[in-house]
CSV table of N, CA and C in Angstrom, one decimal:
chain,number,residue,atom,x,y,z
A,1,MET,N,-25.3,-0.1,-6.2
A,1,MET,CA,-24.8,0.1,-4.9
A,1,MET,C,-23.6,-0.8,-4.7
A,2,SER,N,-22.5,-0.2,-4.2
A,2,SER,CA,-21.3,-1.0,-3.9
A,2,SER,C,-21.3,-1.4,-2.5
A,3,ILE,N,-20.6,-2.4,-2.2
A,3,ILE,CA,-20.5,-2.9,-0.8
A,3,ILE,C,-19.1,-2.5,-0.3
A,4,TRP,N,-19.1,-1.9,0.8
A,4,TRP,CA,-17.8,-1.4,1.4
A,4,TRP,C,-17.2,-2.6,2.1
A,5,LYS,N,-16.0,-2.9,1.8
A,5,LYS,CA,-15.3,-4.1,2.4
A,5,LYS,C,-13.9,-3.6,2.8
A,6,PRO,N,-13.7,-3.4,4.1
A,6,PRO,CA,-12.3,-3.1,4.6
A,6,PRO,C,-11.4,-4.3,4.5
A,7,SER,N,-10.1,-4.0,4.3
A,7,SER,CA,-9.1,-5.1,4.3
A,7,SER,C,-8.9,-5.5,5.7
A,8,VAL,N,-9.0,-6.8,5.9
A,8,VAL,CA,-8.8,-7.4,7.3
A,8,VAL,C,-7.4,-7.8,7.4
A,9,THR,N,-6.7,-7.3,8.4
A,9,THR,CA,-5.3,-7.6,8.6
A,9,THR,C,-5.1,-8.1,10.1
A,10,VAL,N,-4.0,-8.8,10.3
A,10,VAL,CA,-3.6,-9.3,11.6
A,10,VAL,C,-2.2,-8.8,11.9
A,11,ALA,N,-2.0,-8.5,13.2
A,11,ALA,CA,-0.6,-8.0,13.6
A,11,ALA,C,-0.2,-8.6,14.8
A,12,ALA,N,1.2,-8.8,14.9
A,12,ALA,CA,1.8,-9.4,16.1
A,12,ALA,C,2.6,-8.3,16.8
A,13,ILE,N,2.3,-8.0,18.0
A,13,ILE,CA,3.1,-7.1,18.8
A,13,ILE,C,4.0,-7.9,19.7
A,14,ILE,N,5.3,-7.9,19.4
A,14,ILE,CA,6.2,-8.8,20.1
A,14,ILE,C,7.2,-8.0,20.8
A,15,GLU,N,7.2,-8.2,22.2
A,15,GLU,CA,8.1,-7.4,23.0
A,15,GLU,C,9.1,-8.3,23.8
A,16,ASP,N,10.3,-7.9,23.9
A,16,ASP,CA,11.3,-8.6,24.7
A,16,ASP,C,12.3,-7.6,25.3
A,17,ALA,N,12.3,-7.6,26.6
A,17,ALA,CA,13.3,-6.8,27.3
A,17,ALA,C,13.2,-5.3,27.0
A,18,GLY,N,11.9,-4.8,26.8
A,18,GLY,CA,11.7,-3.4,26.5
A,18,GLY,C,11.9,-3.0,25.0
A,19,LYS,N,12.1,-4.0,24.1
A,19,LYS,CA,12.2,-3.7,22.7
A,19,LYS,C,11.1,-4.5,22.0
A,20,PHE,N,10.7,-3.9,20.8
A,20,PHE,CA,9.6,-4.5,20.0
A,20,PHE,C,10.2,-4.9,18.7
A,21,LEU,N,9.7,-6.0,18.2
A,21,LEU,CA,10.1,-6.6,16.9
A,21,LEU,C,9.3,-5.9,15.8
A,22,LEU,N,10.0,-5.2,14.9
A,22,LEU,CA,9.3,-4.5,13.8
A,22,LEU,C,10.0,-5.0,12.5
A,23,VAL,N,9.3,-4.8,11.4
A,23,VAL,CA,9.9,-5.0,10.1
A,23,VAL,C,10.1,-3.7,9.3
A,24,GLU,N,11.1,-3.7,8.5
A,24,GLU,CA,11.3,-2.6,7.6
A,24,GLU,C,11.0,-3.2,6.2
A,25,GLU,N,10.0,-2.6,5.5
A,25,GLU,CA,9.5,-3.2,4.3
A,25,GLU,C,9.4,-2.2,3.2
A,26,GLU,N,9.5,-2.7,2.0
A,26,GLU,CA,9.4,-1.9,0.8
A,26,GLU,C,7.9,-1.7,0.5
A,27,THR,N,7.4,-0.5,0.3
A,27,THR,CA,6.0,-0.2,0.0
A,27,THR,C,6.0,0.8,-1.2
A,28,SER,N,4.8,1.1,-1.7
A,28,SER,CA,4.7,2.0,-2.8
A,28,SER,C,5.0,3.4,-2.3
A,29,ASP,N,5.1,3.6,-1.0
A,29,ASP,CA,5.5,4.9,-0.5
A,29,ASP,C,7.0,4.9,0.0
A,30,GLY,N,7.7,3.9,-0.4
A,30,GLY,CA,9.1,3.8,0.1
A,30,GLY,C,9.3,2.9,1.2
A,31,LEU,N,10.5,2.9,1.9
A,31,LEU,CA,10.7,2.0,3.0
A,31,LEU,C,10.0,2.4,4.2
A,32,ARG,N,9.2,1.5,4.8
A,32,ARG,CA,8.4,1.8,6.0
A,32,ARG,C,8.6,0.8,7.1
A,33,PHE,N,8.2,1.2,8.3
A,33,PHE,CA,8.3,0.3,9.4
A,33,PHE,C,6.9,-0.1,9.8
A,34,ASN,N,6.8,-1.4,10.3
A,34,ASN,CA,5.5,-1.9,10.7
A,34,ASN,C,5.7,-3.1,11.6
A,35,GLN,N,4.7,-3.4,12.4
A,35,GLN,CA,4.7,-4.7,13.1
A,35,GLN,C,4.6,-5.8,12.1
A,36,PRO,N,5.1,-7.0,12.4
A,36,PRO,CA,4.8,-8.1,11.6
A,36,PRO,C,3.2,-8.2,11.4
A,37,ALA,N,2.8,-8.0,10.2
A,37,ALA,CA,1.3,-7.9,9.9
A,37,ALA,C,1.1,-8.2,8.5
A,38,GLY,N,-0.2,-8.5,8.2
A,38,GLY,CA,-0.6,-8.8,6.8
A,38,GLY,C,-2.1,-9.2,6.8
A,39,HIS,N,-2.5,-9.5,5.6
A,39,HIS,CA,-3.9,-9.9,5.4
A,39,HIS,C,-4.2,-11.2,6.0
A,40,LEU,N,-5.4,-11.3,6.5
A,40,LEU,CA,-5.9,-12.6,7.0
A,40,LEU,C,-6.3,-13.4,5.8
A,41,ASP,N,-5.8,-14.6,5.8
A,41,ASP,CA,-6.0,-15.5,4.7
A,41,ASP,C,-7.3,-16.3,4.9
A,42,GLU,N,-7.9,-16.7,3.8
A,42,GLU,CA,-9.1,-17.6,3.9
A,42,GLU,C,-8.8,-18.9,4.6
A,43,GLY,N,-9.6,-19.3,5.5
A,43,GLY,CA,-9.4,-20.6,6.2
A,43,GLY,C,-8.5,-20.6,7.4
A,44,GLU,N,-8.1,-19.4,7.8
A,44,GLU,CA,-7.3,-19.3,9.0
A,44,GLU,C,-8.0,-18.4,10.0
A,45,THR,N,-7.8,-18.7,11.3
A,45,THR,CA,-8.3,-17.8,12.4
A,45,THR,C,-7.4,-16.6,12.5
A,46,PRO,N,-7.9,-15.5,13.1
A,46,PRO,CA,-7.0,-14.4,13.3
A,46,PRO,C,-5.7,-14.7,14.1
A,47,VAL,N,-5.8,-15.6,15.1
A,47,VAL,CA,-4.6,-15.9,15.9
A,47,VAL,C,-3.6,-16.7,15.0
A,48,HIS,N,-4.1,-17.6,14.2
A,48,HIS,CA,-3.2,-18.3,13.3
A,48,HIS,C,-2.6,-17.4,12.2
A,49,GLY,N,-3.4,-16.5,11.8
A,49,GLY,CA,-2.9,-15.5,10.8
A,49,GLY,C,-1.7,-14.7,11.3
A,50,ALA,N,-1.9,-14.2,12.6
A,50,ALA,CA,-0.8,-13.5,13.2
A,50,ALA,C,0.5,-14.3,13.4
A,51,ILE,N,0.3,-15.6,13.8
A,51,ILE,CA,1.4,-16.5,13.9
A,51,ILE,C,2.1,-16.6,12.6
A,52,ARG,N,1.3,-16.8,11.5
A,52,ARG,CA,1.9,-17.0,10.2
A,52,ARG,C,2.6,-15.8,9.7
A,53,GLU,N,2.0,-14.6,9.9
A,53,GLU,CA,2.6,-13.4,9.4
A,53,GLU,C,3.9,-13.1,10.1
A,54,ALA,N,4.0,-13.3,11.4
A,54,ALA,CA,5.2,-13.1,12.2
A,54,ALA,C,6.3,-14.0,11.7
A,55,LEU,N,6.0,-15.2,11.4
A,55,LEU,CA,7.0,-16.2,10.9
A,55,LEU,C,7.5,-15.8,9.5
A,56,GLU,N,6.5,-15.5,8.6
A,56,GLU,CA,6.9,-15.1,7.2
A,56,GLU,C,7.7,-13.8,7.2
A,57,GLU,N,7.4,-12.8,8.0
A,57,GLU,CA,8.0,-11.5,7.9
A,57,GLU,C,9.3,-11.4,8.8
A,58,THR,N,9.4,-12.2,9.8
A,58,THR,CA,10.5,-12.0,10.8
A,58,THR,C,11.4,-13.2,11.0
A,59,ALA,N,10.8,-14.4,10.6
A,59,ALA,CA,11.4,-15.7,10.9
A,59,ALA,C,11.3,-16.1,12.4
A,60,HIS,N,10.6,-15.3,13.1
A,60,HIS,CA,10.4,-15.6,14.6
A,60,HIS,C,9.1,-16.4,14.7
A,61,HIS,N,9.2,-17.3,15.6
A,61,HIS,CA,8.0,-18.1,16.0
A,61,HIS,C,7.3,-17.4,17.1
A,62,PHE,N,6.1,-16.8,16.7
A,62,PHE,CA,5.3,-16.0,17.6
A,62,PHE,C,4.4,-16.8,18.5
A,63,GLN,N,4.4,-16.6,19.8
A,63,GLN,CA,3.4,-17.2,20.7
A,63,GLN,C,2.5,-16.1,21.2
A,64,PRO,N,1.3,-16.0,20.7
A,64,PRO,CA,0.3,-15.0,21.2
A,64,PRO,C,0.0,-15.3,22.6
A,65,GLN,N,-0.1,-14.2,23.4
A,65,GLN,CA,-0.4,-14.3,24.8
A,65,GLN,C,-1.8,-13.7,25.1
A,66,GLY,N,-2.2,-12.8,24.2
A,66,GLY,CA,-3.5,-12.1,24.4
A,66,GLY,C,-3.9,-11.3,23.2
A,67,PHE,N,-5.0,-10.7,23.4
A,67,PHE,CA,-5.6,-9.8,22.3
A,67,PHE,C,-5.4,-8.4,22.7
A,68,LEU,N,-4.8,-7.6,21.9
A,68,LEU,CA,-4.5,-6.2,22.1
A,68,LEU,C,-5.7,-5.3,21.8
A,69,GLY,N,-6.2,-5.6,20.6
A,69,GLY,CA,-7.4,-4.7,20.2
A,69,GLY,C,-7.7,-4.8,18.7
A,70,LEU,N,-8.8,-4.1,18.4
A,70,LEU,CA,-9.3,-4.0,17.0
A,70,LEU,C,-9.1,-2.6,16.6
A,71,TYR,N,-8.4,-2.4,15.5
A,71,TYR,CA,-8.0,-1.0,15.1
A,71,TYR,C,-8.5,-0.8,13.6
A,72,MET,N,-8.8,0.5,13.3
A,72,MET,CA,-9.1,0.8,11.9
A,72,MET,C,-8.4,2.1,11.5
A,73,SER,N,-8.0,2.1,10.2
A,73,SER,CA,-7.4,3.3,9.7
A,73,SER,C,-7.7,3.3,8.2
A,74,ARG,N,-7.5,4.4,7.5
A,74,ARG,CA,-7.6,4.5,6.1
A,74,ARG,C,-6.6,5.5,5.5
A,75,TYR,N,-6.3,5.3,4.3
A,75,TYR,CA,-5.4,6.2,3.6
A,75,TYR,C,-5.7,6.1,2.1
A,76,ILE,N,-5.1,7.0,1.4
A,76,ILE,CA,-5.2,7.0,-0.1
A,76,ILE,C,-4.0,6.3,-0.7
A,77,SER,N,-4.2,5.3,-1.4
A,77,SER,CA,-3.1,4.5,-2.0
A,77,SER,C,-2.3,5.3,-3.0
A,78,ALA,N,-1.0,5.4,-2.8
A,78,ALA,CA,-0.1,6.1,-3.7
A,78,ALA,C,-0.1,5.5,-5.1
A,79,ARG,N,-0.4,4.2,-5.2
A,79,ARG,CA,-0.4,3.5,-6.5
A,79,ARG,C,-1.7,3.6,-7.3
A,80,THR,N,-2.8,3.4,-6.6
A,80,THR,CA,-4.1,3.4,-7.3
A,80,THR,C,-4.9,4.7,-7.0
A,81,HIS,N,-4.5,5.4,-6.0
A,81,HIS,CA,-5.3,6.6,-5.6
A,81,HIS,C,-6.7,6.3,-5.1
A,82,ASP,N,-6.9,5.1,-4.7
A,82,ASP,CA,-8.1,4.6,-4.1
A,82,ASP,C,-8.0,4.8,-2.6
A,83,VAL,N,-9.2,5.1,-1.9
A,83,VAL,CA,-9.2,5.1,-0.5
A,83,VAL,C,-9.3,3.6,0.0
A,84,VAL,N,-8.3,3.3,0.9
A,84,VAL,CA,-8.2,1.9,1.4
A,84,VAL,C,-8.5,2.0,2.9
A,85,THR,N,-9.3,1.1,3.4
A,85,THR,CA,-9.6,1.0,4.9
A,85,THR,C,-9.1,-0.3,5.4
A,86,TYR,N,-8.3,-0.2,6.5
A,86,TYR,CA,-7.8,-1.4,7.1
A,86,TYR,C,-8.5,-1.7,8.4
A,87,LEU,N,-8.8,-2.9,8.7
A,87,LEU,CA,-9.3,-3.4,10.0
A,87,LEU,C,-8.3,-4.3,10.5
A,88,ARG,N,-7.6,-3.9,11.6
A,88,ARG,CA,-6.4,-4.6,12.1
A,88,ARG,C,-6.8,-5.3,13.4
A,89,ILE,N,-6.5,-6.6,13.4
A,89,ILE,CA,-6.8,-7.4,14.6
A,89,ILE,C,-5.4,-7.6,15.2
A,90,ALA,N,-5.1,-7.0,16.4
A,90,ALA,CA,-3.7,-7.1,16.9
A,90,ALA,C,-3.7,-8.0,18.2
A,91,PHE,N,-2.6,-8.8,18.2
A,91,PHE,CA,-2.3,-9.7,19.3
A,91,PHE,C,-0.9,-9.3,19.9
A,92,TYR,N,-0.8,-9.6,21.2
A,92,TYR,CA,0.6,-9.4,21.8
A,92,TYR,C,1.1,-10.7,22.2
A,93,GLY,N,2.4,-10.9,22.3
A,93,GLY,CA,3.0,-12.1,22.7
A,93,GLY,C,4.5,-12.1,22.7
A,94,LYS,N,5.1,-13.2,22.6
A,94,LYS,CA,6.5,-13.3,22.7
A,94,LYS,C,7.1,-14.1,21.5
A,95,SER,N,8.4,-13.9,21.3
A,95,SER,CA,9.1,-14.8,20.3
A,95,SER,C,9.6,-16.0,21.0
A,96,LEU,N,9.4,-17.1,20.3
A,96,LEU,CA,10.0,-18.4,20.8
A,96,LEU,C,11.3,-18.7,20.2
A,97,GLY,N,11.8,-17.6,19.5
A,97,GLY,CA,13.1,-17.8,18.8
A,97,GLY,C,12.9,-17.7,17.3
A,98,ALA,N,14.0,-17.5,16.6
A,98,ALA,CA,14.0,-17.2,15.2
A,98,ALA,C,14.6,-18.4,14.4
A,99,ASP,N,14.1,-18.7,13.3
A,99,ASP,CA,14.7,-19.7,12.3
A,99,ASP,C,15.6,-18.9,11.4
A,100,LEU,N,16.9,-18.9,11.7
A,100,LEU,CA,17.8,-18.0,11.0
A,100,LEU,C,18.1,-18.5,9.6
A,101,THR,N,17.6,-19.7,9.2
A,101,THR,CA,17.8,-20.2,7.9
A,101,THR,C,16.6,-19.8,7.0
A,102,ARG,N,15.6,-19.3,7.6
A,102,ARG,CA,14.3,-18.9,6.8
A,102,ARG,C,14.5,-17.6,6.1
A,103,ALA,N,14.1,-17.6,4.8
A,103,ALA,CA,14.1,-16.3,4.1
A,103,ALA,C,12.8,-15.5,4.5
A,104,LEU,N,13.0,-14.2,4.5
A,104,LEU,CA,11.9,-13.3,4.9
A,104,LEU,C,11.0,-13.1,3.6
A,105,ASP,N,9.7,-12.7,3.8
A,105,ASP,CA,8.8,-12.5,2.8
A,105,ASP,C,9.4,-11.5,1.8
A,106,THR,N,8.9,-11.6,0.5
A,106,THR,CA,9.3,-10.6,-0.5
A,106,THR,C,8.9,-9.2,0.0
A,107,GLY,N,9.8,-8.3,-0.2
A,107,GLY,CA,9.5,-6.9,0.2
A,107,GLY,C,10.0,-6.5,1.6
A,108,ILE,N,10.3,-7.5,2.5
A,108,ILE,CA,10.8,-7.3,3.8
A,108,ILE,C,12.3,-7.1,3.7
A,109,VAL,N,12.8,-6.0,4.1
A,109,VAL,CA,14.2,-5.7,4.1
A,109,VAL,C,14.9,-6.3,5.3
A,110,ARG,N,14.3,-6.2,6.5
A,110,ARG,CA,14.9,-6.7,7.7
A,110,ARG,C,13.8,-6.7,8.8
A,111,ALA,N,14.1,-7.6,9.8
A,111,ALA,CA,13.4,-7.5,11.1
A,111,ALA,C,14.3,-6.9,12.1
A,112,VAL,N,13.8,-6.0,12.9
A,112,VAL,CA,14.7,-5.3,13.8
A,112,VAL,C,14.0,-5.0,15.2
A,113,TRP,N,14.8,-5.1,16.3
A,113,TRP,CA,14.3,-4.9,17.6
A,113,TRP,C,14.5,-3.4,17.9
A,114,LEU,N,13.5,-2.7,18.3
A,114,LEU,CA,13.6,-1.3,18.6
A,114,LEU,C,12.9,-0.9,19.9
A,115,THR,N,13.5,0.1,20.6
A,115,THR,CA,12.9,0.6,21.8
A,115,THR,C,11.6,1.5,21.4
A,116,PRO,N,10.8,1.7,22.4
A,116,PRO,CA,9.6,2.6,22.1
A,116,PRO,C,10.1,4.0,21.6
A,117,GLU,N,11.2,4.5,22.2
A,117,GLU,CA,11.7,5.8,21.8
A,117,GLU,C,12.2,5.8,20.3
A,118,GLU,N,12.8,4.7,19.9
A,118,GLU,CA,13.3,4.6,18.6
A,118,GLU,C,12.1,4.5,17.6
A,119,ILE,N,11.1,3.7,18.0
A,119,ILE,CA,9.9,3.5,17.2
A,119,ILE,C,9.2,4.9,17.0
A,120,GLN,N,9.0,5.6,18.1
A,120,GLN,CA,8.4,6.9,18.0
A,120,GLN,C,9.2,7.9,17.1
A,121,ALA,N,10.5,7.8,17.2
A,121,ALA,CA,11.3,8.7,16.4
A,121,ALA,C,11.2,8.4,14.9
A,122,LEU,N,10.8,7.2,14.6
A,122,LEU,CA,10.6,6.8,13.2
A,122,LEU,C,9.2,7.0,12.7
A,123,ALA,N,8.4,7.7,13.4
A,123,ALA,CA,6.9,7.9,13.1
A,123,ALA,C,6.7,8.3,11.6
A,124,PRO,N,7.5,9.2,11.1
A,124,PRO,CA,7.3,9.6,9.7
A,124,PRO,C,7.4,8.4,8.7
A,125,ARG,N,8.1,7.4,9.1
A,125,ARG,CA,8.3,6.2,8.3
A,125,ARG,C,7.5,5.0,8.7
A,126,HIS,N,6.5,5.2,9.5
A,126,HIS,CA,5.6,4.1,9.9
A,126,HIS,C,4.7,3.8,8.7
A,127,ARG,N,4.4,2.5,8.5
A,127,ARG,CA,3.5,2.1,7.5
A,127,ARG,C,2.1,2.7,7.7
A,128,SER,N,1.7,2.8,8.9
A,128,SER,CA,0.3,3.4,9.2
A,128,SER,C,0.4,4.0,10.6
A,129,PRO,N,-0.6,4.8,11.0
A,129,PRO,CA,-0.6,5.3,12.3
A,129,PRO,C,-0.9,4.2,13.4
A,130,LEU,N,-1.3,3.1,12.9
A,130,LEU,CA,-1.6,2.0,13.8
A,130,LEU,C,-0.3,1.4,14.5
A,131,VAL,N,0.8,1.6,13.8
A,131,VAL,CA,2.1,1.1,14.4
A,131,VAL,C,2.3,1.6,15.8
A,132,TRP,N,2.3,2.9,15.9
A,132,TRP,CA,2.5,3.5,17.2
A,132,TRP,C,1.3,3.3,18.1
A,133,GLN,N,0.1,3.4,17.6
A,133,GLN,CA,-1.1,3.2,18.5
A,133,GLN,C,-1.0,1.8,19.2
A,134,CYS,N,-0.6,0.8,18.5
A,134,CYS,CA,-0.5,-0.5,19.1
A,134,CYS,C,0.6,-0.6,20.2
A,135,ILE,N,1.7,0.0,19.9
A,135,ILE,CA,2.8,0.1,20.9
A,135,ILE,C,2.3,0.9,22.1
A,136,GLU,N,1.7,2.0,21.9
A,136,GLU,CA,1.2,2.8,23.0
A,136,GLU,C,0.2,2.1,23.8
A,137,ASP,N,-0.7,1.4,23.2
A,137,ASP,CA,-1.7,0.7,23.9
A,137,ASP,C,-1.1,-0.5,24.7
A,138,TYR,N,-0.1,-1.1,24.2
A,138,TYR,CA,0.6,-2.2,24.9
A,138,TYR,C,1.3,-1.6,26.1
A,139,LEU,N,2.0,-0.5,25.9
A,139,LEU,CA,2.7,0.1,27.0
A,139,LEU,C,1.8,0.6,28.1
A,140,ASN,N,0.6,1.0,27.7
A,140,ASN,CA,-0.4,1.5,28.7
A,140,ASN,C,-1.2,0.3,29.4
A,141,GLY,N,-0.8,-0.9,29.1
A,141,GLY,CA,-1.4,-2.1,29.8
A,141,GLY,C,-2.6,-2.6,29.2
A,142,ARG,N,-3.0,-2.3,27.9
A,142,ARG,CA,-4.2,-2.8,27.3
A,142,ARG,C,-3.9,-4.3,27.2
A,143,ARG,N,-4.8,-5.1,27.7
A,143,ARG,CA,-4.7,-6.6,27.6
A,143,ARG,C,-6.1,-7.2,27.6
A,144,ALA,N,-6.3,-8.2,26.8
A,144,ALA,CA,-7.5,-9.0,26.9
A,144,ALA,C,-7.1,-10.5,26.6
A,145,PRO,N,-7.9,-11.4,27.1
A,145,PRO,CA,-7.5,-12.8,26.8
A,145,PRO,C,-7.7,-13.2,25.3
A,146,LEU,N,-7.0,-14.1,24.9
A,146,LEU,CA,-7.1,-14.6,23.5
A,146,LEU,C,-8.6,-15.1,23.2
A,147,GLU,N,-9.3,-15.5,24.2
A,147,GLU,CA,-10.6,-16.0,24.0
A,147,GLU,C,-11.6,-14.9,23.6
A,148,GLN,N,-11.2,-13.7,23.7
A,148,GLN,CA,-12.0,-12.6,23.2
A,148,GLN,C,-12.2,-12.6,21.7
A,149,VAL,N,-11.3,-13.3,21.0
A,149,VAL,CA,-11.4,-13.5,19.5
A,149,VAL,C,-11.8,-14.9,19.2
A,150,PHE,N,-13.1,-15.0,18.8
A,150,PHE,CA,-13.6,-16.4,18.5
A,150,PHE,C,-13.7,-16.6,17.1
A,151,ALA,N,-13.3,-17.8,16.7
A,151,ALA,CA,-13.5,-18.3,15.3
A,151,ALA,C,-14.2,-19.6,15.3
A,152,HIS,N,-15.4,-19.6,14.7
A,152,HIS,CA,-16.2,-20.8,14.6
A,152,HIS,C,-15.4,-21.9,13.8
A,153,GLU,N,-15.7,-23.1,14.1
A,153,GLU,CA,-15.0,-24.3,13.4
A,153,GLU,C,-15.3,-24.2,11.9
A,154,SER,N,-16.3,-23.6,11.5
A,154,SER,CA,-16.6,-23.5,10.0
A,154,SER,C,-15.5,-22.7,9.3
A,155,ILE,N,-14.7,-21.9,10.0
A,155,ILE,CA,-13.6,-21.2,9.4
A,155,ILE,C,-12.5,-22.1,8.9
A,156,VAL,N,-12.1,-23.1,9.7
A,156,VAL,CA,-11.0,-24.0,9.4
A,156,VAL,C,-11.5,-25.4,9.1
A,157,GLY,N,-12.8,-25.5,9.0
A,157,GLY,CA,-13.3,-26.9,8.7
A,157,GLY,C,-13.4,-27.1,7.2
A,158,LYS,N,-14.3,-27.9,6.8
A,158,LYS,CA,-14.5,-28.3,5.4
A,158,LYS,C,-15.1,-27.1,4.7
A,159,PRO,N,-14.8,-26.9,3.4
A,159,PRO,CA,-15.4,-25.9,2.6
A,159,PRO,C,-16.9,-25.9,2.6
A,160,LEU,N,-17.6,-24.8,2.5
A,160,LEU,CA,-19.0,-24.8,2.5
A,160,LEU,C,-19.7,-24.8,1.1
A,161,ASN,N,-19.1,-25.5,0.2
A,161,ASN,CA,-19.7,-25.6,-1.1
A,161,ASN,C,-20.7,-26.6,-1.3
């Protein structure tokens, strides 16, 4: 019997003056657009993971202001042909500015501010259907306090060995 394990990711929904910060990145399916997002690392809380991913992928210092939602999707990997399920923990917030001397993560072509209309027009090039779903939920006023996502101190504390 195999154990099903979805890939846990975190995402930063960053809006400023009606535009959202996205990344254009190289994937096995070609160039795609996504929010700053990536895998949750061992020993970090979801909030800290979203802050880290935003900085690594956009050079922007992300300040989470709330919890947007928990999202799931799956697809067939073009590289391995395996079914992959993602569990996305999304936060919304603002940029505290960019470190223009910082190199972006490998595979990130650029960070770009786009209007909702521009994002929607790029739908065929979204990394996943969750890109637009998160924008749409944000635009529709979905909001929850950061406290909705709890991480016990054992996550960032001493190893449990």
